[in-house]
């Protein structure tokens, strides 16, 4: 099966084409991402209307690029029929720029040899999700291909199950791990612990009551005068402080302390807004007493912030592990790109639960991408063909963006 995956839930526009057969081997024919980070930087976070506009602008050129890379682009002289033109225009009436680009591009190519289109329909920013969904539906209409709606968080779970084949790159081996699985999903919009007793059966056993952990990284960074996205900025400075401490002649104890919210509560829930507020007060206090925050001090606060977040995530995951006794622990979402968090999880689990396998996404697969969406779509289609929406069918027409979709 050849699947075209589309991801537009937040500030990355991504398209990927995969070829898969039998379930275990995934050949990546193309995998393209355009990050909108630079566009959202001045706002200190993602600005939904801009994200929507950028997705609409990016998708058609990216489609051309991915089809080309996958060897599926063939030019044609045949025009799309005019009856379809009307449906097309209606479907994309809120995305005039995307409509114009597609009306120009599609008649120039032959229907590509793909079997289905997988698209993220939630969770995420509704205006951004809608662009991806309407784009997928437009392609489905033009090419008469089915659509597989994908839950973005299931994509993050599956991203940890893809392992690069050393011999035959760009092939990834995909394997369902031993169950029960506990998944810690940490991203800009989510922080949750999910119990997976059987493949495709999810139960959220703990989640954040306020900010997501990535959001806390982004907000703390902003308070510290660092650009969006804050995660990599904070992590870089925390590492510098650690290095300074390792190489310093004198022991360099940090004099700044941040809370570890809810670390002793009996449940598996999180709360990160308190840490962010504590950073704000800390910074205000320093600014009142001194001429401002020095880079050394900023590094020290970043360090303390990363330690506080890591300890909180780890302690809750360990507690959930004691209760649910998983055979595998999966980490997914943009924050798993954090080297310190990964290292502490691996070291602690190795010590306390050496029999439990920890799976984290390969580099570049932690943050949003369309490869994970194509793979999740493929796996869903194999597992439950009812999830496939036939072109022009009733279910296709009912497909909606669901910003708050849960697993
Ligand atoms: O999964 P993702 O790409 O998008 C969402 O679905 O939200 O996650 C983005 C989040 C941002 O908040 C970003 O600051 C955070 O992941 N992030 C990191 C790191 N790299 C990205 N957080 C901590 N450390 C990192 N190295
Ligand atoms: Zn994500």
Short mmCIF file of C-alpha atoms and ligand atoms in Angstrom, two decimals:
data_model
loop_
_atom_site.label_atom_id
_atom_site.label_comp_id
_atom_site.label_asym_id
_atom_site.label_seq_id
_atom_site.Cartn_x
_atom_site.Cartn_y
_atom_site.Cartn_z
CA UNK A 1 0.00 0.00 0.00
CA UNK A 2 1.18 3.51 -0.74
CA UNK A 3 -0.05 6.13 1.70
CA UNK A 4 0.18 9.90 1.45
CA UNK A 5 0.28 11.42 4.96
CA UNK A 6 -0.68 15.02 5.73
CA UNK A 7 -0.04 16.87 9.00
CA UNK A 8 -1.17 20.45 9.73
CA UNK A 9 -2.28 20.39 13.38
CA UNK A 10 0.08 23.06 14.66
CA UNK A 11 2.99 25.00 13.19
CA UNK A 12 4.60 22.39 10.96
CA UNK A 13 3.23 21.68 7.51
CA UNK A 14 4.28 18.13 6.67
CA UNK A 15 3.66 15.61 3.89
CA UNK A 16 5.09 12.12 3.69
CA UNK A 17 4.63 9.22 1.29
CA UNK A 18 5.26 5.68 2.50
CA UNK A 19 5.08 2.25 0.97
CA UNK A 20 4.18 -0.55 3.32
CA UNK A 21 3.31 -4.17 3.01
CA UNK A 22 2.63 -6.84 5.58
CA UNK A 23 2.79 -4.33 8.40
CA UNK A 24 6.39 -4.58 9.49
CA UNK A 25 8.39 -2.73 6.86
CA UNK A 26 7.81 0.91 6.07
CA UNK A 27 9.66 2.38 3.11
CA UNK A 28 9.78 6.16 3.20
CA UNK A 29 9.42 7.44 -0.35
CA UNK A 30 9.37 11.07 0.73
CA UNK A 31 9.14 13.00 3.99
CA UNK A 32 9.01 16.78 3.91
CA UNK A 33 8.40 19.31 6.68
CA UNK A 34 8.16 23.07 6.54
CA UNK A 35 8.48 24.60 9.97
CA UNK A 36 6.75 27.92 10.58
CA UNK A 37 8.86 28.71 13.62
CA UNK A 38 10.34 31.90 12.16
CA UNK A 39 6.86 33.21 11.32
CA UNK A 40 5.48 32.66 14.81
CA UNK A 41 8.60 33.78 16.68
CA UNK A 42 7.54 37.46 16.97
CA UNK A 43 4.32 36.31 18.71
CA UNK A 44 6.14 34.11 21.22
CA UNK A 45 3.87 31.18 20.32
CA UNK A 46 1.74 29.80 17.52
CA UNK A 47 -0.70 32.28 16.02
CA UNK A 48 -3.57 30.13 14.62
CA UNK A 49 -4.68 32.39 11.74
CA UNK A 50 -1.11 32.64 10.50
CA UNK A 51 -0.60 28.89 10.84
CA UNK A 52 -3.70 28.31 8.70
CA UNK A 53 -2.50 30.74 6.03
CA UNK A 54 0.97 29.19 5.89
CA UNK A 55 -0.36 25.62 5.66
CA UNK A 56 -2.60 26.70 2.78
CA UNK A 57 0.38 28.26 1.04
CA UNK A 58 2.78 25.36 1.64
CA UNK A 59 0.67 22.31 0.86
CA UNK A 60 0.51 22.34 -2.95
CA UNK A 61 4.25 22.93 -3.61
CA UNK A 62 5.02 20.31 -0.95
CA UNK A 63 2.67 17.85 -2.64
CA UNK A 64 4.50 18.37 -5.91
CA UNK A 65 7.85 17.88 -4.20
CA UNK A 66 6.86 14.72 -2.34
CA UNK A 67 5.20 13.11 -5.39
CA UNK A 68 8.30 13.93 -7.38
CA UNK A 69 10.67 12.48 -4.77
CA UNK A 70 8.52 9.37 -4.52
CA UNK A 71 8.67 8.88 -8.29
CA UNK A 72 4.90 9.28 -8.53
CA UNK A 73 4.70 12.50 -10.50
CA UNK A 74 3.67 12.07 -14.14
CA UNK A 75 2.55 14.97 -16.26
CA UNK A 76 -0.76 14.82 -18.09
CA UNK A 77 -2.65 16.81 -20.66
CA UNK A 78 -6.04 15.65 -19.45
CA UNK A 79 -8.01 18.22 -17.49
CA UNK A 80 -10.01 17.56 -14.32
CA UNK A 81 -13.69 17.51 -15.35
CA UNK A 82 -15.66 20.69 -14.84
CA UNK A 83 -18.35 18.99 -12.74
CA UNK A 84 -15.64 18.22 -10.21
CA UNK A 85 -14.46 21.80 -10.44
CA UNK A 86 -17.67 22.99 -8.77
CA UNK A 87 -17.43 20.54 -5.86
CA UNK A 88 -13.80 21.43 -5.57
CA UNK A 89 -14.48 25.13 -5.34
CA UNK A 90 -17.11 24.57 -2.68
CA UNK A 91 -14.79 22.38 -0.63
CA UNK A 92 -12.03 24.94 -0.65
CA UNK A 93 -14.11 28.11 -0.56
CA UNK A 94 -12.44 29.19 2.68
CA UNK A 95 -8.95 28.58 1.30
CA UNK A 96 -8.92 30.56 -1.97
CA UNK A 97 -5.14 30.49 -2.26
CA UNK A 98 -5.00 26.72 -1.82
CA UNK A 99 -7.87 26.31 -4.30
CA UNK A 100 -6.08 28.37 -6.94
CA UNK A 101 -2.82 26.47 -6.46
CA UNK A 102 -4.54 23.07 -6.69
CA UNK A 103 -6.63 24.06 -9.71
CA UNK A 104 -3.43 24.94 -11.46
CA UNK A 105 -1.39 21.95 -10.33
CA UNK A 106 -3.77 18.98 -10.43
CA UNK A 107 -4.76 19.13 -14.13
CA UNK A 108 -1.07 18.98 -15.04
CA UNK A 109 -0.49 15.56 -13.49
CA UNK A 110 -1.85 12.05 -13.83
CA UNK A 111 -3.59 10.47 -10.85
CA UNK A 112 -0.66 9.19 -8.77
CA UNK A 113 -0.41 5.54 -7.77
CA UNK A 114 -1.28 6.02 -4.12
CA UNK A 115 -3.81 3.88 -2.26
CA UNK A 116 -5.01 6.24 0.44
CA UNK A 117 -4.57 9.65 2.03
CA UNK A 118 -3.99 9.79 5.81
CA UNK A 119 -4.69 13.12 7.48
CA UNK A 120 -4.55 14.45 11.04
CA UNK A 121 -8.06 15.46 12.16
CA UNK A 122 -7.20 16.30 15.79
CA UNK A 123 -6.15 17.26 18.36
CA UNK A 124 -4.62 20.63 17.50
CA UNK A 125 -5.55 24.11 16.36
CA UNK A 126 -8.91 23.85 14.61
CA UNK A 127 -8.21 26.37 11.79
CA UNK A 128 -4.91 24.63 11.05
CA UNK A 129 -6.49 21.15 11.12
CA UNK A 130 -9.24 22.23 8.72
CA UNK A 131 -6.74 23.18 6.03
CA UNK A 132 -5.23 19.69 6.10
CA UNK A 133 -8.63 18.01 6.11
CA UNK A 134 -9.98 20.09 3.22
CA UNK A 135 -6.78 19.50 1.28
CA UNK A 136 -7.09 15.74 1.83
CA UNK A 137 -10.75 15.80 0.80
CA UNK A 138 -9.95 17.82 -2.30
CA UNK A 139 -7.31 15.28 -3.35
CA UNK A 140 -9.72 12.47 -2.58
CA UNK A 141 -12.32 14.09 -4.82
CA UNK A 142 -9.91 14.69 -7.67
CA UNK A 143 -8.20 11.31 -7.54
CA UNK A 144 -11.04 9.15 -6.15
CA UNK A 145 -8.88 7.93 -3.29
CA UNK A 146 -10.02 7.02 0.24
CA UNK A 147 -9.05 9.06 3.30
CA UNK A 148 -7.93 7.71 6.67
CA UNK A 149 -8.45 10.20 9.53
CA UNK A 150 -5.61 10.01 12.06
CA UNK A 151 -5.39 11.05 15.70
CA UNK A 152 -2.20 13.11 16.02
CA UNK A 153 -1.41 11.58 19.44
CA UNK A 154 -1.60 8.06 18.02
CA UNK A 155 0.93 9.31 15.48
CA UNK A 156 3.24 10.31 18.34
CA UNK A 157 2.81 6.86 19.93
CA UNK A 158 3.68 5.14 16.64
CA UNK A 159 6.67 7.40 16.01
CA UNK A 160 8.43 5.61 18.88
CA UNK A 161 7.80 2.22 17.25
CA UNK A 162 9.67 3.04 14.05
CA UNK A 163 13.29 1.91 13.99
CA UNK A 164 15.61 2.70 11.12
CA UNK A 165 16.78 -0.37 9.27
CA UNK A 166 20.57 -0.18 9.28
CA UNK A 167 20.92 -2.20 6.12
CA UNK A 168 18.21 -0.73 3.96
CA UNK A 169 17.59 2.92 4.86
CA UNK A 170 15.08 4.63 4.20
CA UNK A 171 13.25 1.58 5.43
CA UNK A 172 11.91 1.62 8.98
CA UNK A 173 10.97 -1.51 10.85
CA UNK A 174 7.73 -1.23 12.71
CA UNK A 175 6.84 -3.47 15.58
CA UNK A 176 4.10 -3.45 18.19
CA UNK A 177 5.84 -3.74 21.54
CA UNK A 178 4.98 -6.17 24.28
CA UNK A 179 1.87 -5.09 26.16
CA UNK A 180 0.80 -3.65 28.48
CA UNK A 181 2.44 -0.44 27.31
CA UNK A 182 2.59 2.81 29.21
CA UNK A 183 3.04 5.85 26.96
CA UNK A 184 4.20 9.24 28.21
CA UNK A 185 3.14 11.78 25.60
CA UNK A 186 4.76 15.16 26.08
CA UNK A 187 4.37 17.94 23.53
CA UNK A 188 3.43 21.58 23.12
CA UNK A 189 -0.25 20.79 23.54
CA UNK A 190 -0.25 17.58 25.60
CA UNK A 191 1.10 15.92 28.69
CA UNK A 192 -0.47 12.57 29.36
CA UNK A 193 0.22 9.07 30.56
CA UNK A 194 -1.65 6.51 28.50
CA UNK A 195 -2.17 2.85 29.27
CA UNK A 196 -2.25 0.61 26.20
CA UNK A 197 -3.37 -2.88 27.20
CA UNK A 198 -3.77 -3.98 23.59
CA UNK A 199 -2.68 -2.29 20.34
CA UNK A 200 -5.12 0.54 19.45
CA UNK A 201 -6.78 0.52 22.89
CA UNK A 202 -5.91 3.63 24.82
CA UNK A 203 -6.80 4.76 28.31
CA UNK A 204 -5.54 8.12 29.53
CA UNK A 205 -4.60 7.50 33.18
CA UNK A 206 -3.03 10.88 33.90
CA UNK A 207 -2.84 14.28 32.24
CA UNK A 208 -2.00 17.89 32.86
CA UNK A 209 -4.56 19.99 34.67
CA UNK A 210 -3.28 23.21 33.13
CA UNK A 211 -0.27 23.83 30.86
CA UNK A 212 1.32 21.12 28.75
CA UNK A 213 4.98 20.54 29.45
CA UNK A 214 6.15 21.92 26.08
CA UNK A 215 3.98 24.96 26.68
CA UNK A 216 5.69 25.44 30.05
CA UNK A 217 9.09 25.28 28.32
CA UNK A 218 7.89 27.86 25.78
CA UNK A 219 6.42 30.21 28.40
CA UNK A 220 9.40 29.96 30.78
CA UNK A 221 11.72 30.69 27.85
CA UNK A 222 9.71 33.76 26.98
CA UNK A 223 9.95 35.04 30.57
CA UNK A 224 13.71 34.51 30.36
CA UNK A 225 13.88 36.53 27.14
CA UNK A 226 14.48 33.49 24.93
CA UNK A 227 12.83 32.91 21.54
CA UNK A 228 10.07 30.45 20.60
CA UNK A 229 10.14 27.44 20.72
CA UNK A 230 11.58 27.49 24.21
CA UNK A 231 12.35 23.79 24.66
CA UNK A 232 15.63 23.65 22.71
CA UNK A 233 16.71 27.09 24.04
CA UNK A 234 16.24 26.08 27.67
CA UNK A 235 17.82 22.69 27.13
CA UNK A 236 20.92 24.22 25.53
CA UNK A 237 21.47 26.58 28.47
CA UNK A 238 20.75 23.90 31.09
CA UNK A 239 23.47 21.76 29.49
CA UNK A 240 25.90 24.70 29.62
CA UNK A 241 25.28 25.07 33.34
CA UNK A 242 25.82 21.32 33.86
CA UNK A 243 29.08 21.52 31.96
CA UNK A 244 30.22 24.55 33.94
CA UNK A 245 29.45 22.69 37.11
CA UNK A 246 31.35 19.60 36.02
CA UNK A 247 34.45 21.54 35.06
CA UNK A 248 34.38 24.12 37.87
CA UNK A 249 37.12 24.00 40.57
CA UNK A 250 34.61 24.67 43.30
CA UNK A 251 31.30 22.86 43.75
CA UNK A 252 28.74 24.95 41.97
CA UNK A 253 25.49 24.48 43.86
CA UNK A 254 22.44 26.18 42.41
CA UNK A 255 20.88 28.73 44.72
CA UNK A 256 17.63 28.81 42.81
CA UNK A 257 14.81 26.43 43.52
CA UNK A 258 11.64 25.81 41.55
CA UNK A 259 8.66 23.70 42.72
CA UNK A 260 7.96 20.14 41.56
CA UNK A 261 4.16 20.49 41.42
CA UNK A 262 1.93 17.58 42.43
CA UNK A 263 4.96 15.32 42.78
CA UNK A 264 3.51 13.76 45.93
CA UNK A 265 -0.12 13.52 44.83
CA UNK A 266 -1.52 10.02 44.55
CA UNK A 267 -2.72 10.30 40.97
CA UNK A 268 -0.86 10.48 37.67
CA UNK A 269 -1.87 14.04 36.82
CA UNK A 270 0.46 16.95 36.22
CA UNK A 271 0.41 20.70 36.67
CA UNK A 272 3.01 22.88 35.01
CA UNK A 273 1.61 26.39 35.24
CA UNK A 274 3.00 26.76 38.79
CA UNK A 275 6.61 26.22 37.65
CA UNK A 276 6.19 28.86 34.99
CA UNK A 277 4.78 31.35 37.52
CA UNK A 278 7.64 30.56 39.89
CA UNK A 279 10.10 31.38 37.08
CA UNK A 280 8.29 34.68 36.57
CA UNK A 281 8.57 35.63 40.25
CA UNK A 282 12.17 34.51 40.36
CA UNK A 283 13.07 36.67 37.38
CA UNK A 284 11.16 39.70 38.75
CA UNK A 285 12.92 39.38 42.08
CA UNK A 286 16.32 39.20 40.45
CA UNK A 287 15.53 42.18 38.26
CA UNK A 288 14.47 44.22 41.29
CA UNK A 289 17.65 43.43 43.16
CA UNK A 290 20.17 43.61 40.33
CA UNK A 291 20.68 45.29 37.00
CA UNK A 292 19.16 42.34 35.18
CA UNK A 293 19.66 38.68 34.41
CA UNK A 294 23.12 37.72 33.27
CA UNK A 295 23.61 34.86 30.81
CA UNK A 296 25.21 32.78 33.59
CA UNK A 297 22.17 33.26 35.75
CA UNK A 298 19.84 32.46 32.86
CA UNK A 299 21.69 29.20 32.32
CA UNK A 300 21.30 28.37 35.99
CA UNK A 301 17.54 29.01 35.95
CA UNK A 302 17.18 26.96 32.75
CA UNK A 303 19.02 24.15 34.50
CA UNK A 304 16.74 24.30 37.54
CA UNK A 305 13.67 24.45 35.30
CA UNK A 306 14.74 21.40 33.29
CA UNK A 307 15.54 19.50 36.49
CA UNK A 308 12.14 20.36 38.02
CA UNK A 309 10.25 19.28 34.89
CA UNK A 310 12.28 16.09 34.48
CA UNK A 311 11.83 15.05 38.12
CA UNK A 312 8.09 15.66 37.91
CA UNK A 313 7.64 13.67 34.69
CA UNK A 314 9.84 10.86 35.93
CA UNK A 315 8.28 10.50 39.36
CA UNK A 316 4.76 10.28 37.94
CA UNK A 317 5.78 7.80 35.26
CA UNK A 318 7.56 5.64 37.84
CA UNK A 319 4.47 5.64 40.02
CA UNK A 320 2.27 4.68 37.07
CA UNK A 321 4.78 1.94 36.21
CA UNK A 322 4.47 0.48 39.71
CA UNK A 323 0.70 0.41 39.38
CA UNK A 324 0.22 -0.78 35.81
CA UNK A 325 3.32 -2.98 35.47
CA UNK A 326 3.94 -2.35 31.78
CA UNK A 327 6.35 -4.44 29.73
CA UNK A 328 7.19 -1.41 27.58
CA UNK A 329 7.32 2.33 28.20
CA UNK A 330 6.94 4.60 25.18
CA UNK A 331 7.89 8.26 25.10
CA UNK A 332 6.46 10.46 22.35
CA UNK A 333 5.95 14.11 21.41
CA UNK A 334 8.19 17.11 20.82
CA UNK A 335 9.54 17.31 24.37
CA UNK A 336 11.11 13.84 24.05
CA UNK A 337 13.70 15.59 21.88
CA UNK A 338 15.05 16.83 25.22
CA UNK A 339 18.32 14.99 25.76
CA UNK A 340 18.32 15.32 29.54
CA UNK A 341 14.78 13.98 29.93
CA UNK A 342 15.60 11.00 27.69
CA UNK A 343 18.83 10.28 29.56
CA UNK A 344 17.23 10.45 33.02
CA UNK A 345 14.37 8.17 31.95
CA UNK A 346 16.71 5.61 30.43
CA UNK A 347 19.10 5.62 33.41
CA UNK A 348 16.40 5.47 36.06
CA UNK A 349 14.41 2.73 34.35
CA UNK A 350 17.58 0.73 33.76
CA UNK A 351 18.20 0.86 37.52
CA UNK A 352 14.68 0.40 38.85
CA UNK A 353 12.96 -1.63 36.17
CA UNK A 354 15.69 -3.28 34.07
CA UNK A 355 13.18 -5.62 32.38
CA UNK A 356 11.05 -2.82 30.98
CA UNK A 357 11.91 -1.69 27.49
CA UNK A 358 11.96 2.07 26.90
CA UNK A 359 11.15 3.24 23.37
CA UNK A 360 11.77 6.81 22.20
CA UNK A 361 11.40 8.19 18.67
CA UNK A 362 14.45 8.40 16.44
CA UNK A 363 15.94 11.84 15.95
CA UNK A 364 13.62 14.13 13.89
CA UNK A 365 10.60 11.95 14.62
CA UNK A 366 9.86 13.40 18.09
CA UNK A 367 8.49 16.68 16.83
CA UNK A 368 5.56 16.88 14.44
CA UNK A 369 5.96 15.11 11.11
CA UNK A 370 3.77 13.42 8.51
CA UNK A 371 5.64 10.12 8.48
CA UNK A 372 4.06 9.20 11.82
CA UNK A 373 0.66 10.22 10.43
CA UNK A 374 1.07 8.06 7.31
CA UNK A 375 2.19 5.11 9.48
CA UNK A 376 -0.67 5.54 11.96
CA UNK A 377 -3.09 5.75 9.00
CA UNK A 378 -1.68 2.58 7.49
CA UNK A 379 -1.83 0.67 10.78
CA UNK A 380 -5.39 1.86 11.43
CA UNK A 381 -6.44 0.76 7.94
CA UNK A 382 -4.92 -2.70 8.50
CA UNK A 383 -6.45 -3.04 11.93
CA UNK A 384 -9.90 -1.73 11.14
CA UNK A 385 -10.82 -1.15 7.49
CA UNK A 386 -14.01 0.60 8.66
CA UNK A 387 -11.81 3.58 9.52
CA UNK A 388 -11.22 4.17 5.83
CA UNK A 389 -13.52 6.82 4.36
CA UNK A 390 -14.60 6.07 0.82
CA UNK A 391 -14.28 8.93 -1.68
CA UNK A 392 -17.47 10.99 -1.78
CA UNK A 393 -19.11 8.77 0.83
CA UNK A 394 -21.34 9.89 3.68
CA UNK A 395 -18.58 9.52 6.28
CA UNK A 396 -16.18 11.56 4.17
CA UNK A 397 -18.65 14.43 4.13
CA UNK A 398 -18.99 14.19 7.90
CA UNK A 399 -15.23 14.42 8.51
CA UNK A 400 -14.55 17.31 10.89
CA UNK A 401 -11.54 18.83 12.62
CA UNK A 402 -11.61 17.99 16.31
CA UNK A 403 -9.27 20.29 18.22
CA UNK A 404 -9.83 18.43 21.49
CA UNK A 405 -9.80 14.87 20.16
CA UNK A 406 -8.51 12.46 22.78
CA UNK A 407 -6.97 9.04 22.44
O1 LIG B 1 5.04 17.46 19.29
P1 LIG B 1 5.38 18.86 18.93
O2 LIG B 1 6.28 19.10 17.77
O3 LIG B 1 4.08 19.70 18.65
C1 LIG B 1 2.90 19.50 19.34
O4 LIG B 1 2.16 18.56 18.97
O5 LIG B 1 2.68 20.28 20.30
O6 LIG B 1 6.00 19.55 20.25
C2 LIG B 1 6.45 20.87 20.26
C3 LIG B 1 6.95 21.20 21.67
C4 LIG B 1 7.29 22.70 21.86
O7 LIG B 1 6.64 23.17 23.02
C5 LIG B 1 8.80 22.69 22.04
O8 LIG B 1 9.28 23.72 22.90
C6 LIG B 1 9.04 21.33 22.63
O9 LIG B 1 8.16 20.48 21.95
N1 LIG B 1 10.43 20.89 22.42
C7 LIG B 1 11.29 20.68 23.44
C8 LIG B 1 12.53 20.35 22.85
N2 LIG B 1 12.38 20.35 21.50
C9 LIG B 1 11.08 20.68 21.26
N3 LIG B 1 11.11 20.76 24.79
C10 LIG B 1 12.17 20.50 25.56
N4 LIG B 1 13.40 20.19 25.08
C11 LIG B 1 13.62 20.10 23.74
N5 LIG B 1 14.84 19.78 23.29
ZN1 LIG B 2 2.66 16.84 18.15
#
